[in-house]
Tab-separated table of C-alpha atoms in Angstrom:
chain	number	residue	atom	x	y	z
A	1	MET	CA	122.326	93.235	146.963
A	2	THR	CA	123.054	96.194	144.787
A	3	GLY	CA	121.355	98.600	147.212
A	4	LEU	CA	123.177	97.156	150.284
A	5	GLY	CA	126.605	97.392	148.655
A	6	THR	CA	126.010	100.983	147.694
A	7	LEU	CA	124.822	101.805	151.216
A	8	LEU	CA	127.927	100.263	152.848
A	9	PHE	CA	130.169	102.092	150.419
A	10	LEU	CA	128.586	105.467	151.167
A	11	VAL	CA	128.555	104.877	154.950
A	12	GLY	CA	132.224	103.887	154.876
A	13	ILE	CA	133.150	107.048	152.991
A	14	GLY	CA	131.162	109.193	155.404
A	15	VAL	CA	132.633	107.613	158.550
A	16	LEU	CA	136.150	107.856	157.124
A	17	ILE	CA	135.771	111.557	156.454
A	18	PHE	CA	134.231	112.116	159.878
A	19	GLY	CA	137.069	110.238	161.659
A	20	LEU	CA	139.752	112.138	159.791
A	21	LEU	CA	138.171	115.451	160.664
A	22	ARG	CA	137.863	114.554	164.340
A	23	PHE	CA	141.430	113.312	164.474
A	24	ARG	CA	142.649	116.504	162.849
A	25	LYS	CA	140.935	118.588	165.495
A	26	ARG	CA	142.448	116.286	168.163
A	27	ASN	CA	139.074	115.666	169.693
A	28	TRP	CA	139.522	111.872	169.535
A	29	PRO	CA	142.293	109.711	170.880
A	30	LYS	CA	144.599	108.219	168.305
A	31	LYS	CA	143.574	104.634	168.978
A	32	LYS	CA	139.885	105.398	168.597
A	33	THR	CA	140.561	107.243	165.378
A	34	GLN	CA	142.458	104.261	163.993
A	35	ILE	CA	139.540	101.951	164.765
A	36	VAL	CA	137.107	104.293	163.002
A	37	ILE	CA	139.339	104.597	159.933
A	38	ILE	CA	139.878	100.838	159.698
A	39	SER	CA	136.137	100.212	160.069
A	40	SER	CA	135.381	102.762	157.359
A	41	ILE	CA	137.887	101.207	154.975
A	42	LEU	CA	136.410	97.747	155.560
A	43	ALA	CA	132.903	99.099	154.904
A	44	ILE	CA	134.104	100.672	151.655
A	45	ILE	CA	135.820	97.450	150.554
A	46	ILE	CA	132.779	95.343	151.391
A	47	GLY	CA	130.473	97.798	149.606
A	48	ILE	CA	132.652	97.734	146.488
A	49	GLY	CA	132.621	93.951	146.551
A	50	ILE	CA	128.873	93.815	146.838
A	51	ILE	CA	128.147	96.422	144.064
A	52	PRO	CA	127.845	94.440	140.787
A	53	THR	CA	129.782	95.411	137.660
A	54	ALA	CA	128.143	96.476	134.377
A	55	GLU	CA	128.673	92.983	132.950
A	56	GLU	CA	127.045	91.441	135.992
A	57	GLU	CA	124.108	93.824	135.742
A	58	ALA	CA	123.706	92.992	132.037
A	59	SER	CA	123.848	89.284	132.776
A	60	ASN	CA	121.249	89.737	135.499
A	61	GLU	CA	118.938	91.780	133.228
A	62	LYS	CA	119.163	89.396	130.265
A	63	PRO	CA	117.140	86.579	131.851
A	64	LYS	CA	114.526	89.124	132.868
A	65	GLN	CA	114.264	90.457	129.304
A	66	GLU	CA	114.093	86.938	127.902
A	67	GLU	CA	111.383	86.111	130.378
A	68	LYS	CA	109.466	89.266	129.425
A	69	THR	CA	109.850	88.513	125.701
A	70	LYS	CA	108.724	84.992	126.292
A	71	GLU	CA	105.627	86.272	127.991
A	72	VAL	CA	104.510	88.468	124.964
A	73	THR	CA	105.294	85.968	122.170
A	74	VAL	CA	102.077	85.030	120.293
A	75	THR	CA	101.634	81.905	118.217
A	76	PRO	CA	99.295	82.451	115.227
A	77	ILE	CA	96.331	80.104	115.129
A	78	LEU	CA	93.768	79.498	112.380
A	79	LYS	CA	90.698	77.322	112.710
A	80	THR	CA	88.197	77.059	109.861
A	81	GLU	CA	86.532	74.594	107.500
A	82	ASN	CA	88.257	73.448	104.314
A	83	THR	CA	85.163	73.756	102.084
A	84	PHE	CA	82.431	76.385	101.844
A	85	THR	CA	79.351	76.347	99.564
A	86	THR	CA	77.226	79.230	98.288
A	87	ASN	CA	73.509	79.496	98.867
A	88	ASP	CA	71.097	79.474	95.906
A	89	ASP	CA	71.505	83.245	95.528
A	90	GLY	CA	75.274	82.982	95.096
A	91	MET	CA	76.308	84.271	98.525
A	92	ILE	CA	79.041	82.454	100.409
A	93	VAL	CA	80.083	83.015	104.043
A	94	ILE	CA	83.663	82.248	105.108
A	95	GLU	CA	84.149	82.140	108.864
A	96	GLY	CA	86.511	80.779	111.492
A	97	GLU	CA	88.638	81.570	114.527
A	98	THR	CA	92.108	83.051	114.969
A	99	ASN	CA	94.032	85.276	117.362
A	100	PRO	CA	92.068	88.300	118.631
A	101	GLY	CA	92.857	91.382	116.563
A	102	ALA	CA	94.648	89.396	113.845
A	103	GLU	CA	94.434	90.646	110.263
A	104	VAL	CA	92.484	88.179	108.108
A	105	ARG	CA	92.725	88.121	104.281
A	106	VAL	CA	91.060	85.993	101.603
A	107	VAL	CA	92.807	85.962	98.210
A	108	PHE	CA	90.492	85.181	95.254
A	109	SER	CA	91.455	84.414	91.651
A	110	ASN	CA	88.962	86.657	89.841
A	111	ILE	CA	87.713	89.244	92.351
A	112	PRO	CA	89.484	91.669	94.722
A	113	ASP	CA	90.872	90.341	98.003
A	114	VAL	CA	88.732	90.565	101.121
A	115	VAL	CA	90.477	91.909	104.239
A	116	GLY	CA	89.208	92.199	107.801
A	117	THR	CA	90.164	91.945	111.485
A	118	ALA	CA	89.245	89.266	113.988
A	119	ASP	CA	87.138	90.436	116.929
A	120	ASP	CA	88.134	90.317	120.597
A	121	ASP	CA	87.207	86.638	120.728
A	122	GLY	CA	89.247	85.847	117.613
A	123	ALA	CA	86.174	85.188	115.439
A	124	PHE	CA	86.026	86.387	111.820
A	125	SER	CA	83.427	86.169	109.048
A	126	PHE	CA	83.313	87.300	105.389
A	127	SER	CA	80.279	87.386	103.076
A	128	VAL	CA	80.951	87.326	99.332
A	129	ASP	CA	78.096	87.650	96.807
A	130	SER	CA	80.046	88.039	93.548
A	131	LEU	CA	81.322	84.482	93.216
A	132	ASP	CA	80.537	83.167	89.723
A	133	LYS	CA	82.585	79.983	89.649
A	134	ALA	CA	83.968	77.333	91.978
A	135	GLN	CA	87.572	77.993	92.947
A	136	ASP	CA	90.297	77.525	95.530
A	137	VAL	CA	91.246	80.565	97.616
A	138	VAL	CA	93.956	81.282	100.168
A	139	LEU	CA	92.911	82.311	103.674
A	140	SER	CA	95.725	83.914	105.675
A	141	ILE	CA	96.025	85.602	109.069
A	142	MET	CA	98.790	87.852	110.422
A	143	ILE	CA	99.584	88.600	114.053
A	144	ASP	CA	102.782	90.244	115.361
A	145	GLY	CA	104.426	89.829	111.952
A	146	LYS	CA	103.704	86.095	111.861
A	147	THR	CA	101.341	84.511	109.343
A	148	GLU	CA	99.334	81.353	108.981
A	149	GLU	CA	97.685	80.213	105.736
A	150	GLN	CA	95.088	77.681	104.673
A	151	THR	CA	93.695	76.819	101.235
A	152	LEU	CA	89.898	76.767	101.055
A	153	SER	CA	87.695	75.161	98.416
A	154	LEU	CA	84.675	77.280	97.449
A	155	LYS	CA	81.792	75.404	95.796
A	156	LEU	CA	78.591	76.511	94.049
A	157	SER	CA	75.254	75.119	95.155
A	158	PRO	CA	73.224	73.231	92.482
A	159	GLY	CA	70.506	75.888	92.602
A	160	TYR	CA	73.002	78.687	92.021
A	161	GLU	CA	74.691	76.744	89.217
A	162	SER	CA	71.285	76.448	87.502
A	163	LYS	CA	70.768	80.197	87.813
A	164	LEU	CA	74.216	80.875	86.365
A	165	ALA	CA	73.513	78.504	83.457
A	166	ALA	CA	70.182	80.225	82.739
A	167	LYS	CA	71.839	83.625	82.893
A	168	ALA	CA	74.587	82.478	80.533
A	169	GLU	CA	71.965	81.187	78.077
A	170	GLU	CA	70.098	84.500	78.210
A	171	GLU	CA	73.316	86.379	77.557
A	172	ARG	CA	74.140	84.055	74.646
A	173	LEU	CA	70.715	84.571	73.057
A	174	ALA	CA	70.960	88.318	73.602
A	175	ALA	CA	74.404	88.332	72.002
A	176	GLU	CA	73.120	86.355	69.007
A	177	LYS	CA	70.184	88.727	68.628
A	178	ALA	CA	72.477	91.729	68.854
A	179	GLU	CA	74.771	90.185	66.245
A	180	GLU	CA	71.844	89.525	63.899
A	181	ALA	CA	70.664	93.102	64.364
A	182	ARG	CA	74.172	94.355	63.643
A	183	ILE	CA	74.416	92.278	60.458
A	184	GLU	CA	70.972	93.463	59.326
A	185	GLN	CA	71.931	97.045	60.032
A	186	GLU	CA	75.111	96.606	58.011
A	187	LYS	CA	73.073	95.173	55.114
A	188	ILE	CA	70.681	98.121	55.244
A	189	ALA	CA	73.595	100.523	55.366
A	190	ALA	CA	75.208	98.745	52.392
A	191	GLU	CA	71.955	98.933	50.390
A	192	GLU	CA	71.574	102.599	51.221
A	193	LYS	CA	75.158	103.198	50.147
A	194	ARG	CA	74.622	101.350	46.871
A	195	ALA	CA	71.456	103.356	46.226
A	196	ALA	CA	73.264	106.583	47.051
A	197	ASP	CA	76.170	105.628	44.785
A	198	ALA	CA	73.753	104.728	41.977
A	199	LYS	CA	71.964	108.044	42.416
A	200	VAL	CA	75.248	109.920	42.297
A	201	ALA	CA	76.277	107.977	39.181
A	202	ALA	CA	72.904	108.686	37.503
A	203	GLU	CA	73.123	112.362	38.382
A	204	LYS	CA	76.656	112.459	37.042
A	205	LYS	CA	75.584	110.744	33.819
A	206	ALA	CA	72.621	113.092	33.434
A	207	GLU	CA	74.887	116.059	34.012
A	208	GLU	CA	77.342	114.774	31.430
A	209	ALA	CA	74.475	114.254	28.952
A	210	ARG	CA	73.179	117.757	29.646
A	211	ILE	CA	76.632	119.221	29.128
A	212	ALA	CA	77.046	117.226	25.893
A	213	GLN	CA	73.622	118.348	24.678
A	214	GLU	CA	74.378	121.947	25.529
A	215	LYS	CA	77.716	121.623	23.767
A	216	LYS	CA	76.038	120.137	20.689
A	217	ALA	CA	73.376	122.829	20.704
A	218	THR	CA	76.051	125.467	21.096
A	219	GLU	CA	78.049	124.003	18.222
A	220	LYS	CA	74.895	123.859	16.071
A	221	ARG	CA	74.000	127.420	16.964
A	222	VAL	CA	77.530	128.599	16.261
A	223	ALA	CA	77.493	126.761	12.916
A	224	ALA	CA	74.120	128.290	12.027
A	225	GLU	CA	75.335	131.722	13.033
A	226	LYS	CA	78.486	131.176	11.013
A	227	LYS	CA	76.495	130.047	7.967
A	228	ALA	CA	74.118	132.963	8.337
A	229	ALA	CA	77.061	135.309	8.604
A	230	GLU	CA	78.651	133.763	5.533
A	231	THR	CA	75.357	133.973	3.619
A	232	LYS	CA	74.920	137.552	4.679
A	233	ARG	CA	78.465	138.345	3.689
A	234	ALA	CA	77.970	136.648	0.283
A	235	ASN	CA	74.739	138.532	-0.298
A	236	GLU	CA	76.430	141.749	0.670
A	237	GLN	CA	79.285	140.986	-1.692
A	238	ARG	CA	76.813	140.064	-4.452
A	239	ALA	CA	74.809	143.172	-3.797
A	240	ALA	CA	77.957	145.220	-3.887
A	241	SER	CA	78.999	143.687	-7.220
A	242	ALA	CA	75.491	143.713	-8.764
A	243	PRO	CA	74.524	146.594	-11.141
A	244	SER	CA	72.576	149.479	-9.777
A	245	THR	CA	68.783	149.487	-9.776
A	246	SER	CA	68.639	151.649	-12.810
A	247	ASN	CA	70.470	149.003	-14.846
A	248	GLU	CA	68.929	145.971	-13.134
A	249	GLN	CA	65.879	145.767	-15.351
A	250	GLY	CA	67.998	145.656	-18.477
A	251	GLU	CA	70.621	143.215	-17.232
A	252	MET	CA	70.619	139.916	-19.067
A	253	VAL	CA	70.123	136.594	-17.280
A	254	TYR	CA	69.780	132.958	-18.294
A	255	ILE	CA	66.594	130.932	-17.964
A	256	THR	CA	65.400	127.498	-19.070
A	257	ALA	CA	62.136	126.458	-20.615
A	258	THR	CA	60.953	124.580	-17.543
A	259	GLY	CA	63.062	126.149	-14.759
A	260	LYS	CA	61.790	128.422	-12.017
A	261	ARG	CA	65.075	130.265	-11.486
A	262	TYR	CA	67.119	132.752	-13.416
A	263	HIS	CA	70.891	132.737	-13.476
A	264	TYR	CA	73.526	135.425	-13.859
A	265	ASP	CA	76.199	132.891	-14.732
A	266	GLN	CA	75.706	130.586	-17.701
A	267	ASN	CA	78.003	128.059	-15.939
A	268	CYS	CA	75.876	128.005	-12.772
A	269	ARG	CA	75.339	124.532	-11.351
A	270	GLY	CA	71.617	125.099	-11.580
A	271	LEU	CA	71.936	124.917	-15.382
A	272	ASN	CA	73.811	121.600	-15.500
A	273	ASN	CA	70.722	119.552	-16.413
A	274	SER	CA	69.062	122.072	-18.709
A	275	ASN	CA	68.414	121.341	-22.391
A	276	GLY	CA	69.253	124.881	-23.357
A	277	GLU	CA	69.260	128.384	-21.951
A	278	THR	CA	67.541	131.485	-23.103
A	279	THR	CA	68.821	134.981	-22.460
A	280	VAL	CA	66.289	137.481	-21.152
A	281	THR	CA	66.373	140.609	-19.044
A	282	ILE	CA	65.850	140.459	-15.304
A	283	ALA	CA	62.612	142.317	-15.754
A	284	GLN	CA	61.392	139.687	-18.184
A	285	ALA	CA	62.487	136.845	-15.884
A	286	LYS	CA	60.752	138.381	-12.880
A	287	ALA	CA	57.691	139.024	-15.010
A	288	GLN	CA	57.552	135.259	-15.602
A	289	GLY	CA	57.660	134.679	-11.820
A	290	LEU	CA	61.239	133.430	-11.799
A	291	THR	CA	63.576	133.988	-8.838
A	292	LEU	CA	67.347	134.063	-8.462
A	293	CYS	CA	69.051	130.664	-8.340
A	294	GLY	CA	70.135	129.592	-4.880
A	295	PHE	CA	73.610	128.632	-6.083
A	296	GLU	CA	74.376	132.239	-6.899
């Protein structure tokens, strides 16, 4: 109808213009011109009536769009089992059907999610070989922004459970052995440390004893040197105060009847126990084999 209304409108306009031009040139009679003009105006009016408005066009297009939208709307579907069981090697296969090209995701509790896409027939399949315990997982599909979910129960086969138990026991024994080795190593390290500390202490004690001994020897040597110096100084003083050699033989000294020393001083300590002193010359005392008293 839209095309017919437009056609009538355009034809009416064209005929009207043609009639007016012919009438202006006086080629047509007046009555004929009037008929042409009236016919043109009617064609224009009819064409305008047939041409739909914008609101009418929108109302006409809306059902078409709704029909088109209705045709492409997809309802998500998900068909699969509720329970899956591993084989004796621990592998589990999750499979089912959904919309072709839908995104399929399995959400686990202790391992990363598994994501895939359904094939052209809507089939999907996942193989998981790292399952170490029974658990519930969420299987979801997404198509055109719509999702569908289903909770699956994953079980372990008896054979696989036995393998897991044996593996756990091996790991426990290995851990115990490693712990025993660690404790033994710590004991050895502690013994070595004690021995090293004892050695250091013994070396320190020996060094202290050596230093003390050296100090004592040094003190003894210094004392001996001091005494020798004092003795030398006393002898030098005595020699300086003694009479010259020419008078030495005639100098008088004191001796005892049984003593082996001669004395310059009658009050010398070497004469304290004598029963009497005799005065002789040094020459006479030396002739008797006597020597100078050590206290002088």
